[in-house]
Amino acid sequence: MYAWPASEVPALPGSGRDLSIHDTATGERITLTPGPVARIYVCGITPYDATHMGHAATYNAFDLVQRVWLDTKRQVHYVQNVTDVDDPLLERAQENGDDWTALAERETALFREDMTALRMLPPRHYIGAVEAIPGIVPLVERLRDLGAAYELEGDIYFSVESDPSFGSVSRLDAEAMRLLSAERGGDPERSGKKSPLDPMLWMAARDGEPSWDGGSLGRGRPGWHIECVAIALDHLGMGFDVQGGGSDLAFPHHEMGASHAQVLTGERPFAKTYVHAGMVALDGEKMSKSKGNLVFVSALRRDGVDPAAIRLALLARHYRSDWEWTDGLLREAEERLDRWRAAVSRPDGRSADALVEEIREALADDLDSPAALAAVDRWAAAQSATGGTDEGAPGLVSRAVDALLGVAL
Ligand code: 5CA
Ligand code: ZN
């Protein structure tokens, strides 16, 4: 499907630094050294409700990864999916007496608008689960032929025991895996499975639910993890640079995806690095569609909030920490935006060459966006206190803030 329009990324003098980032699978910092074309897969939305600040924070983190890579003069091959058929989407449509395809299309359209307004760079390939089905079916058939998948009452499950490296993404113990599996879309209680953790690859058609021709699998619909594997393998291949998402995807989603792909291809790794953003909460609880404690990007935009201020509010928190959304954070971001805009609106100013390097250094250091904001704050404060005579400085700051932080001044 189509994605959304790209905002221009201004070129900056000199070159950026290689990104050092926390990798979930090793628990360590890794300096990423992709080839001339960096490859990244970021898990997309399940479109049954509007984009909330938690989603926006996660996509902001991976937008920064791209911007750091672009600043090192690499191209970026970015792929994102849309889980446009899955249980929560069908359940929500049923509750509201809505058509599930209309719901998915409406919420995906709103997501595109939100991403455009926030200046998130679009993926090169934006792929829906439904359109990926013809590519998913042969993968499930191959897993079955390899003895890594089995049938249970018409449904097809993946056997986690078929992957000797299962567990290497999240490094959780069996009990933690079991709890998270139950919480996040798995069915550890279903009897007849080889291991309680085994995830579904193909769900046989249920009455009243949409289903597709699955060839030798029979009619049905795809499981969640195989969806992202099929799309990533099709558009990026094995060994791509980064798989990203919120920390709630480390297990089971990214663990299972890595296992599926590794068993399918006999190669490792699926992604070279697994990067996870922290969870954004509201009133002490993780913001989630199922709990309903949400602040929507589109609602703020409707209230007249400048999307650049929303983006600055996201940047004020480190991507890896869990944090709480507050109205105060948005007010601080609006004030910061005003200060920065006043500082760049002057015809000349304090030299900004060192500032560009400070922003680059902060982002290369595990995407330390709060440190990058602090550096711009210092420049803006000095600019309004004493000024300067560098005619290129305000323009350079605008371009750097746009190129590296996605904020249009
Ligand atoms: N469609 C799947 C991924 S294939 C999915 O998880 N969709 S989602 O709509 O539930 O989430 C989209 C992205 O937002 C995921 O990366 C998820 O980890 C992230 N996310 C969801 N809730 C939050 C939150 N409260 N804070 C930060 N990130 C979040
Ligand atoms: Zn995914």
Tab-separated table of C-alpha atoms and ligand atoms in Angstrom:
chain	number	residue	atom	x	y	z
A	1	MET	CA	0.000	0.000	0.000
A	2	TYR	CA	1.134	3.606	-0.310
A	3	ALA	CA	2.892	5.178	2.681
A	4	TRP	CA	2.955	8.966	3.153
A	5	PRO	CA	4.912	11.873	1.645
A	6	ALA	CA	8.515	12.407	2.701
A	7	SER	CA	9.564	15.720	4.183
A	8	GLU	CA	12.843	16.910	2.726
A	9	VAL	CA	15.982	16.194	4.770
A	10	PRO	CA	18.435	19.085	4.396
A	11	ALA	CA	22.084	18.123	3.804
A	12	LEU	CA	24.500	19.321	6.484
A	13	PRO	CA	28.173	20.191	6.187
A	14	GLY	CA	30.598	17.404	7.124
A	15	SER	CA	29.381	13.949	7.994
A	16	GLY	CA	27.545	12.343	10.879
A	17	ARG	CA	28.844	9.648	13.231
A	18	ASP	CA	28.138	5.957	13.347
A	19	LEU	CA	25.294	5.123	15.698
A	20	SER	CA	26.057	3.282	18.913
A	21	ILE	CA	22.819	1.720	20.184
A	22	HIS	CA	21.544	-0.685	22.816
A	23	ASP	CA	20.859	-4.149	21.369
A	24	THR	CA	18.224	-6.190	23.215
A	25	ALA	CA	19.642	-9.543	22.071
A	26	THR	CA	23.091	-9.004	23.604
A	27	GLY	CA	22.078	-6.505	26.279
A	28	GLU	CA	25.006	-4.404	25.111
A	29	ARG	CA	25.807	-1.271	23.182
A	30	ILE	CA	26.698	-1.964	19.557
A	31	THR	CA	28.149	0.449	17.032
A	32	LEU	CA	26.164	-0.121	13.855
A	33	THR	CA	28.162	-0.136	10.640
A	34	PRO	CA	25.649	-0.828	7.863
A	35	GLY	CA	26.717	-0.890	4.225
A	36	PRO	CA	25.918	1.976	1.849
A	37	VAL	CA	22.262	0.958	2.072
A	38	ALA	CA	21.152	0.494	5.687
A	39	ARG	CA	18.215	-1.894	6.110
A	40	ILE	CA	15.602	-1.452	8.846
A	41	TYR	CA	12.252	-3.062	9.618
A	42	VAL	CA	9.968	-1.326	12.111
A	43	CYS	CA	6.777	-3.043	13.208
A	44	GLY	CA	3.752	-0.978	12.218
A	45	ILE	CA	0.368	-0.372	13.809
A	46	THR	CA	-2.638	-2.596	14.209
A	47	PRO	CA	-5.135	-0.062	12.866
A	48	TYR	CA	-8.137	-0.373	15.170
A	49	ASP	CA	-7.706	2.970	16.904
A	50	ALA	CA	-5.867	6.264	16.375
A	51	THR	CA	-2.140	6.864	16.893
A	52	HIS	CA	-1.409	7.654	20.534
A	53	MET	CA	1.686	9.248	22.080
A	54	GLY	CA	3.188	5.810	22.823
A	55	HIS	CA	3.115	4.824	19.143
A	56	ALA	CA	4.420	8.250	18.170
A	57	ALA	CA	7.318	7.963	20.649
A	58	THR	CA	8.332	4.582	19.240
A	59	TYR	CA	8.204	5.784	15.608
A	60	ASN	CA	10.125	8.904	16.646
A	61	ALA	CA	12.987	6.716	17.936
A	62	PHE	CA	13.313	4.833	14.643
A	63	ASP	CA	12.971	8.028	12.643
A	64	LEU	CA	16.058	9.261	14.515
A	65	VAL	CA	17.921	6.064	13.550
A	66	GLN	CA	17.198	6.840	9.911
A	67	ARG	CA	18.212	10.470	10.255
A	68	VAL	CA	21.566	9.505	11.808
A	69	TRP	CA	22.185	7.075	8.940
A	70	LEU	CA	21.197	9.653	6.298
A	71	ASP	CA	23.629	12.094	7.936
A	72	THR	CA	26.418	9.520	7.397
A	73	LYS	CA	25.508	9.691	3.665
A	74	ARG	CA	23.996	6.232	3.629
A	75	GLN	CA	20.756	5.392	1.921
A	76	VAL	CA	18.094	3.835	4.091
A	77	HIS	CA	15.878	0.973	3.022
A	78	TYR	CA	13.023	1.135	5.514
A	79	VAL	CA	10.135	-1.337	5.640
A	80	GLN	CA	7.051	-1.133	7.849
A	81	ASN	CA	3.932	-3.298	8.011
A	82	VAL	CA	0.294	-2.673	8.921
A	83	THR	CA	-1.373	-5.520	10.798
A	84	ASP	CA	-4.624	-4.976	8.940
A	85	VAL	CA	-6.180	-8.277	9.947
A	86	ASP	CA	-5.853	-9.627	13.508
A	87	ASP	CA	-8.041	-10.474	16.514
A	88	PRO	CA	-8.111	-6.993	18.144
A	89	LEU	CA	-9.109	-5.336	14.863
A	90	LEU	CA	-11.902	-7.832	14.205
A	91	GLU	CA	-13.119	-7.589	17.813
A	92	ARG	CA	-13.236	-3.774	17.740
A	93	ALA	CA	-15.093	-3.763	14.416
A	94	GLN	CA	-17.612	-6.252	15.814
A	95	GLU	CA	-18.151	-4.202	19.011
A	96	ASN	CA	-18.838	-1.065	16.988
A	97	GLY	CA	-20.908	-2.775	14.312
A	98	ASP	CA	-18.279	-1.543	11.857
A	99	ASP	CA	-16.868	-3.208	8.769
A	100	TRP	CA	-13.341	-4.400	9.678
A	101	THR	CA	-11.804	-3.297	6.360
A	102	ALA	CA	-13.359	0.167	6.676
A	103	LEU	CA	-12.028	0.461	10.247
A	104	ALA	CA	-8.517	-0.548	9.165
A	105	GLU	CA	-8.530	1.825	6.208
A	106	ARG	CA	-9.789	4.736	8.281
A	107	GLU	CA	-7.246	4.309	11.060
A	108	THR	CA	-4.377	3.687	8.629
A	109	ALA	CA	-5.298	6.917	6.802
A	110	LEU	CA	-5.223	8.804	10.107
A	111	PHE	CA	-1.841	7.239	10.967
A	112	ARG	CA	-0.447	8.488	7.643
A	113	GLU	CA	-1.683	11.999	8.433
A	114	ASP	CA	-0.159	11.893	11.911
A	115	MET	CA	3.181	10.610	10.614
A	116	THR	CA	3.255	13.300	7.918
A	117	ALA	CA	2.444	16.049	10.418
A	118	LEU	CA	5.189	14.799	12.772
A	119	ARG	CA	7.719	14.711	9.881
A	120	MET	CA	8.433	11.003	10.298
A	121	LEU	CA	10.212	9.726	7.196
A	122	PRO	CA	8.042	7.209	5.330
A	123	PRO	CA	9.040	3.588	4.722
A	124	ARG	CA	10.079	2.666	1.195
A	125	HIS	CA	7.730	-0.319	1.431
A	126	TYR	CA	4.549	-0.063	3.498
A	127	ILE	CA	2.893	-3.461	3.434
A	128	GLY	CA	-0.408	-4.690	4.859
A	129	ALA	CA	-0.844	-8.172	6.320
A	130	VAL	CA	-3.669	-8.864	3.883
A	131	GLU	CA	-1.579	-8.028	0.826
A	132	ALA	CA	1.258	-10.185	2.235
A	133	ILE	CA	-0.892	-13.359	2.461
A	134	PRO	CA	0.252	-14.833	-0.907
A	135	GLY	CA	3.844	-14.644	0.386
A	136	ILE	CA	2.986	-15.983	3.848
A	137	VAL	CA	1.303	-19.227	2.710
A	138	PRO	CA	4.441	-20.778	1.084
A	139	LEU	CA	6.505	-19.928	4.183
A	140	VAL	CA	4.078	-21.776	6.456
A	141	GLU	CA	4.036	-24.704	4.016
A	142	ARG	CA	7.835	-24.778	4.050
A	143	LEU	CA	7.956	-24.730	7.868
A	144	ARG	CA	5.543	-27.654	7.890
A	145	ASP	CA	7.649	-29.529	5.306
A	146	LEU	CA	10.738	-28.922	7.448
A	147	GLY	CA	8.950	-30.494	10.439
A	148	ALA	CA	8.949	-27.171	12.309
A	149	ALA	CA	5.174	-26.708	12.143
A	150	TYR	CA	2.263	-28.961	13.066
A	151	GLU	CA	-1.501	-29.019	12.818
A	152	LEU	CA	-3.910	-28.761	15.715
A	153	GLU	CA	-7.634	-28.943	14.874
A	154	GLY	CA	-6.996	-27.320	11.508
A	155	ASP	CA	-4.767	-24.531	12.858
A	156	ILE	CA	-1.026	-24.611	12.145
A	157	TYR	CA	1.466	-23.946	14.939
A	158	PHE	CA	5.201	-23.270	14.906
A	159	SER	CA	7.250	-25.522	17.177
A	160	VAL	CA	9.685	-23.374	19.171
A	161	GLU	CA	11.748	-26.506	19.824
A	162	SER	CA	12.710	-26.578	16.151
A	163	ASP	CA	14.960	-23.541	16.667
A	164	PRO	CA	18.052	-24.287	18.794
A	165	SER	CA	18.619	-20.559	19.283
A	166	PHE	CA	15.058	-19.851	20.469
A	167	GLY	CA	15.223	-17.338	23.342
A	168	SER	CA	18.236	-15.448	22.054
A	169	VAL	CA	16.395	-12.195	21.289
A	170	SER	CA	14.654	-11.582	24.622
A	171	ARG	CA	16.835	-13.879	26.807
A	172	LEU	CA	13.887	-14.474	29.151
A	173	ASP	CA	13.383	-17.559	31.309
A	174	ALA	CA	10.581	-20.042	30.595
A	175	GLU	CA	8.204	-18.681	33.236
A	176	ALA	CA	8.528	-15.071	32.033
A	177	MET	CA	7.953	-16.235	28.452
A	178	ARG	CA	4.811	-18.081	29.458
A	179	LEU	CA	3.349	-15.076	31.251
A	180	LEU	CA	4.123	-12.681	28.392
A	181	SER	CA	2.843	-15.106	25.803
A	182	ALA	CA	-0.571	-15.168	27.540
A	183	GLU	CA	-0.579	-11.371	27.817
A	184	ARG	CA	0.499	-10.612	24.267
A	185	GLY	CA	-1.582	-12.608	21.841
A	186	GLY	CA	-0.375	-16.180	22.549
A	187	ASP	CA	-2.468	-19.106	23.801
A	188	PRO	CA	-0.268	-21.047	26.279
A	189	GLU	CA	-3.362	-22.652	27.841
A	190	ARG	CA	-4.587	-24.366	24.674
A	191	SER	CA	-4.228	-28.124	25.064
A	192	GLY	CA	-2.614	-30.304	22.432
A	193	LYS	CA	0.306	-27.978	21.687
A	194	LYS	CA	3.850	-29.362	21.754
A	195	SER	CA	5.034	-26.427	23.838
A	196	PRO	CA	2.672	-23.921	25.485
A	197	LEU	CA	4.701	-21.125	23.864
A	198	ASP	CA	4.210	-22.344	20.280
A	199	PRO	CA	2.624	-19.503	18.275
A	200	MET	CA	0.032	-19.848	15.544
A	201	LEU	CA	1.237	-19.564	11.959
A	202	TRP	CA	-2.093	-20.070	10.207
A	203	MET	CA	-5.540	-19.953	11.768
A	204	ALA	CA	-8.187	-22.065	10.051
A	205	ALA	CA	-11.259	-20.100	8.922
A	206	ARG	CA	-13.760	-19.346	11.742
A	207	ASP	CA	-17.455	-18.670	11.148
A	208	GLY	CA	-18.155	-15.002	10.586
A	209	GLU	CA	-14.473	-14.078	10.226
A	210	PRO	CA	-12.579	-13.197	7.061
A	211	SER	CA	-10.463	-15.953	5.508
A	212	TRP	CA	-8.249	-16.433	2.474
A	213	ASP	CA	-7.193	-19.310	0.280
A	214	GLY	CA	-4.203	-20.935	1.976
A	215	GLY	CA	-3.399	-23.561	-0.669
A	216	SER	CA	-2.502	-26.811	1.116
A	217	LEU	CA	-3.117	-25.083	4.474
A	218	GLY	CA	-6.825	-24.664	3.744
A	219	ARG	CA	-8.771	-21.430	4.106
A	220	GLY	CA	-7.742	-19.213	6.986
A	221	ARG	CA	-5.714	-16.180	8.004
A	222	PRO	CA	-2.095	-15.638	9.021
A	223	GLY	CA	-0.614	-15.511	12.507
A	224	TRP	CA	1.001	-12.288	13.663
A	225	HIS	CA	4.719	-13.121	13.746
A	226	ILE	CA	4.888	-14.817	10.333
A	227	GLU	CA	3.344	-11.660	8.841
A	228	CYS	CA	6.383	-9.543	9.751
A	229	VAL	CA	8.797	-12.332	8.770
A	230	ALA	CA	7.283	-12.690	5.285
A	231	ILE	CA	7.361	-8.925	4.693
A	232	ALA	CA	10.909	-8.485	6.029
A	233	LEU	CA	12.313	-11.443	4.075
A	234	ASP	CA	10.590	-10.313	0.897
A	235	HIS	CA	11.835	-6.721	1.053
A	236	LEU	CA	15.041	-6.862	3.097
A	237	GLY	CA	16.288	-10.469	3.238
A	238	MET	CA	18.146	-12.091	6.151
A	239	GLY	CA	20.708	-10.202	8.195
A	240	PHE	CA	19.174	-6.744	7.892
A	241	ASP	CA	20.575	-4.103	10.219
A	242	VAL	CA	17.810	-3.296	12.725
A	243	GLN	CA	14.437	-4.659	13.725
A	244	GLY	CA	12.598	-2.119	15.820
A	245	GLY	CA	9.483	-1.677	17.892
A	246	GLY	CA	8.327	-0.922	21.416
A	247	SER	CA	9.690	-3.027	24.286
A	248	ASP	CA	6.394	-4.948	24.402
A	249	LEU	CA	7.404	-6.548	21.081
A	250	ALA	CA	10.702	-8.083	22.284
A	251	PHE	CA	8.755	-11.139	23.448
A	252	PRO	CA	6.983	-12.905	21.917
A	253	HIS	CA	6.837	-11.007	18.615
A	254	HIS	CA	10.498	-10.427	17.771
A	255	GLU	CA	11.638	-13.655	19.417
A	256	MET	CA	9.171	-15.719	17.357
A	257	GLY	CA	9.912	-13.789	14.180
A	258	ALA	CA	13.632	-14.481	14.516
A	259	SER	CA	12.923	-18.181	15.114
A	260	HIS	CA	10.576	-18.506	12.131
A	261	ALA	CA	13.096	-16.858	9.807
A	262	GLN	CA	16.110	-18.755	11.119
A	263	VAL	CA	14.406	-22.125	10.752
A	264	LEU	CA	13.082	-21.200	7.299
A	265	THR	CA	16.441	-20.142	5.902
A	266	GLY	CA	18.907	-22.140	8.012
A	267	GLU	CA	20.759	-18.841	8.482
A	268	ARG	CA	21.309	-16.487	11.393
A	269	PRO	CA	20.599	-13.792	12.327
A	270	PHE	CA	17.244	-12.500	11.130
A	271	ALA	CA	18.139	-8.959	12.238
A	272	LYS	CA	21.679	-8.028	13.251
A	273	THR	CA	20.365	-5.783	16.030
A	274	TYR	CA	17.070	-5.630	17.921
A	275	VAL	CA	16.162	-2.189	19.210
A	276	HIS	CA	13.273	-1.490	21.575
A	277	ALA	CA	11.714	1.756	22.726
A	278	GLY	CA	10.332	2.183	26.251
A	279	MET	CA	6.638	2.311	27.058
A	280	VAL	CA	4.773	5.579	27.416
A	281	ALA	CA	2.227	5.670	30.229
A	282	LEU	CA	-0.693	7.869	31.170
A	283	ASP	CA	-1.875	8.120	34.789
A	284	GLY	CA	0.580	5.426	35.860
A	285	GLU	CA	-0.392	2.781	33.304
A	286	LYS	CA	1.036	1.868	29.902
A	287	MET	CA	-0.912	3.748	27.241
A	288	SER	CA	-2.787	1.076	25.354
A	289	LYS	CA	-5.764	0.726	23.103
A	290	SER	CA	-7.130	-2.057	25.283
A	291	LYS	CA	-6.993	0.077	28.481
A	292	GLY	CA	-8.286	3.191	26.744
A	293	ASN	CA	-5.969	5.622	28.603
A	294	LEU	CA	-4.917	7.415	25.472
A	295	VAL	CA	-3.719	10.770	24.225
A	296	PHE	CA	-4.067	10.841	20.457
A	297	VAL	CA	-1.771	12.728	18.109
A	298	SER	CA	-4.769	13.591	15.919
A	299	ALA	CA	-6.756	14.968	18.885
A	300	LEU	CA	-3.880	17.296	19.823
A	301	ARG	CA	-3.610	18.407	16.200
A	302	ARG	CA	-7.352	19.078	16.102
A	303	ASP	CA	-6.941	21.235	19.224
A	304	GLY	CA	-4.456	23.354	17.286
A	305	VAL	CA	-1.238	22.026	18.870
A	306	ASP	CA	1.739	22.537	16.545
A	307	PRO	CA	3.031	19.092	15.458
A	308	ALA	CA	6.586	20.423	15.928
A	309	ALA	CA	5.769	20.882	19.635
A	310	ILE	CA	4.431	17.310	19.855
A	311	ARG	CA	7.660	16.092	18.294
A	312	LEU	CA	9.754	18.165	20.723
A	313	ALA	CA	7.814	16.693	23.640
A	314	LEU	CA	8.678	13.179	22.400
A	315	LEU	CA	12.335	14.123	21.922
A	316	ALA	CA	12.557	15.403	25.500
A	317	ARG	CA	12.516	11.806	26.826
A	318	HIS	CA	15.158	9.186	26.105
A	319	TYR	CA	13.706	6.545	23.798
A	320	ARG	CA	14.723	3.634	25.983
A	321	SER	CA	13.157	4.841	29.228
A	322	ASP	CA	9.553	4.223	30.225
A	323	TRP	CA	7.939	7.592	30.806
A	324	GLU	CA	4.682	9.305	31.577
A	325	TRP	CA	2.867	11.656	29.214
A	326	THR	CA	1.750	14.906	30.898
A	327	ASP	CA	0.267	18.163	29.683
A	328	GLY	CA	3.226	19.898	31.342
A	329	LEU	CA	5.582	18.129	28.946
A	330	LEU	CA	3.659	19.557	26.024
A	331	ARG	CA	3.693	23.063	27.515
A	332	GLU	CA	7.477	22.870	27.999
A	333	ALA	CA	7.832	21.757	24.384
A	334	GLU	CA	5.718	24.691	23.162
A	335	GLU	CA	7.885	27.122	25.138
A	336	ARG	CA	11.052	25.527	23.783
A	337	LEU	CA	9.726	25.780	20.223
A	338	ASP	CA	8.997	29.496	20.726
A	339	ARG	CA	12.527	30.110	22.085
A	340	TRP	CA	14.172	28.220	19.223
A	341	ARG	CA	12.049	29.962	16.589
A	342	ALA	CA	12.895	33.389	18.041
A	343	ALA	CA	16.595	32.473	18.069
A	344	VAL	CA	16.692	31.411	14.396
A	345	SER	CA	14.568	34.320	13.189
A	346	ARG	CA	17.469	36.770	13.576
A	347	PRO	CA	19.559	37.604	10.507
A	348	ASP	CA	22.841	36.549	12.093
A	349	GLY	CA	24.053	34.937	15.268
A	350	ARG	CA	26.433	32.741	17.243
A	351	SER	CA	28.431	30.292	15.182
A	352	ALA	CA	26.609	26.948	15.077
A	353	ASP	CA	29.337	24.629	13.733
A	354	ALA	CA	30.033	23.247	17.215
A	355	LEU	CA	26.295	22.837	17.859
A	356	VAL	CA	25.863	20.633	14.789
A	357	GLU	CA	28.647	18.380	16.115
A	358	GLU	CA	27.052	18.309	19.579
A	359	ILE	CA	23.687	17.191	18.145
A	360	ARG	CA	25.442	14.532	16.061
A	361	GLU	CA	27.383	13.307	19.073
A	362	ALA	CA	24.284	13.146	21.281
A	363	LEU	CA	22.246	11.156	18.748
A	364	ALA	CA	25.107	8.771	17.946
A	365	ASP	CA	25.243	8.044	21.695
A	366	ASP	CA	22.225	5.678	21.885
A	367	LEU	CA	19.912	8.360	20.443
A	368	ASP	CA	20.308	10.747	23.358
A	369	SER	CA	17.732	13.239	22.128
A	370	PRO	CA	17.397	15.015	25.528
A	371	ALA	CA	21.127	15.867	25.280
A	372	ALA	CA	20.594	17.115	21.715
A	373	LEU	CA	17.750	19.398	22.898
A	374	ALA	CA	19.933	20.708	25.737
A	375	ALA	CA	22.665	21.617	23.237
A	376	VAL	CA	20.210	23.582	21.074
A	377	ASP	CA	18.818	25.238	24.235
A	378	ARG	CA	22.325	26.451	25.113
A	379	TRP	CA	22.884	27.860	21.636
A	380	ALA	CA	19.468	29.590	21.669
A	381	ALA	CA	20.103	31.088	25.119
A	382	ALA	CA	23.522	32.437	24.076
A	383	GLN	CA	22.028	33.700	20.836
A	384	SER	CA	19.360	35.739	22.612
A	385	ALA	CA	21.762	36.941	25.351
A	386	THR	CA	24.729	38.095	23.280
A	387	GLY	CA	24.019	37.398	19.615
A	388	GLY	CA	26.881	37.124	17.137
A	389	THR	CA	27.903	38.034	13.619
A	390	ASP	CA	27.778	34.677	11.824
A	391	GLU	CA	25.288	35.217	9.003
A	392	GLY	CA	24.955	31.534	8.243
A	393	ALA	CA	24.280	30.436	11.818
A	394	PRO	CA	20.466	30.732	12.119
A	395	GLY	CA	19.974	28.916	8.812
A	396	LEU	CA	22.425	26.183	9.776
A	397	VAL	CA	20.618	25.626	13.092
A	398	SER	CA	17.243	25.391	11.308
A	399	ARG	CA	18.628	22.875	8.842
A	400	ALA	CA	20.339	20.805	11.539
A	401	VAL	CA	17.249	20.694	13.763
A	402	ASP	CA	15.168	19.688	10.739
A	403	ALA	CA	17.612	17.101	9.333
A	404	LEU	CA	18.587	15.440	12.618
A	405	LEU	CA	15.531	15.900	14.844
A	406	GLY	CA	12.690	16.190	12.319
A	407	VAL	CA	11.556	19.534	13.742
A	408	ALA	CA	10.691	22.352	11.330
A	409	LEU	CA	11.461	25.745	12.875
B	1	5CA	N1	1.045	-4.412	14.586
B	1	5CA	C1	1.855	-4.785	15.715
B	1	5CA	C2	3.321	-4.878	15.361
B	1	5CA	S1	3.629	-5.928	14.001
B	1	5CA	C3	1.662	-3.828	16.876
B	1	5CA	O1	2.258	-4.032	17.916
B	1	5CA	N2	0.828	-2.801	16.670
B	1	5CA	S2	0.449	-1.700	17.799
B	1	5CA	O2	-0.446	-0.770	17.121
B	1	5CA	O3	-0.034	-2.338	18.956
B	1	5CA	O4	1.778	-0.972	18.169
B	1	5CA	C4	2.523	-0.247	17.204
B	1	5CA	C5	3.894	0.111	17.786
B	1	5CA	O5	3.737	1.000	18.901
B	1	5CA	C6	4.666	-1.100	18.336
B	1	5CA	O6	6.047	-0.941	18.049
B	1	5CA	C7	4.435	-1.024	19.824
B	1	5CA	O7	5.495	-1.612	20.552
B	1	5CA	C8	4.394	0.474	20.046
B	1	5CA	N3	3.619	0.851	21.245
B	1	5CA	C9	2.360	0.460	21.575
B	1	5CA	N4	1.991	1.003	22.765
B	1	5CA	C10	3.043	1.777	23.177
B	1	5CA	C11	3.282	2.596	24.335
B	1	5CA	N5	2.374	2.760	25.283
B	1	5CA	N6	4.486	3.221	24.420
B	1	5CA	C12	5.420	3.086	23.448
B	1	5CA	N7	5.255	2.324	22.343
B	1	5CA	C13	4.082	1.680	22.210
B	2	ZN	ZN	5.703	-6.826	13.678
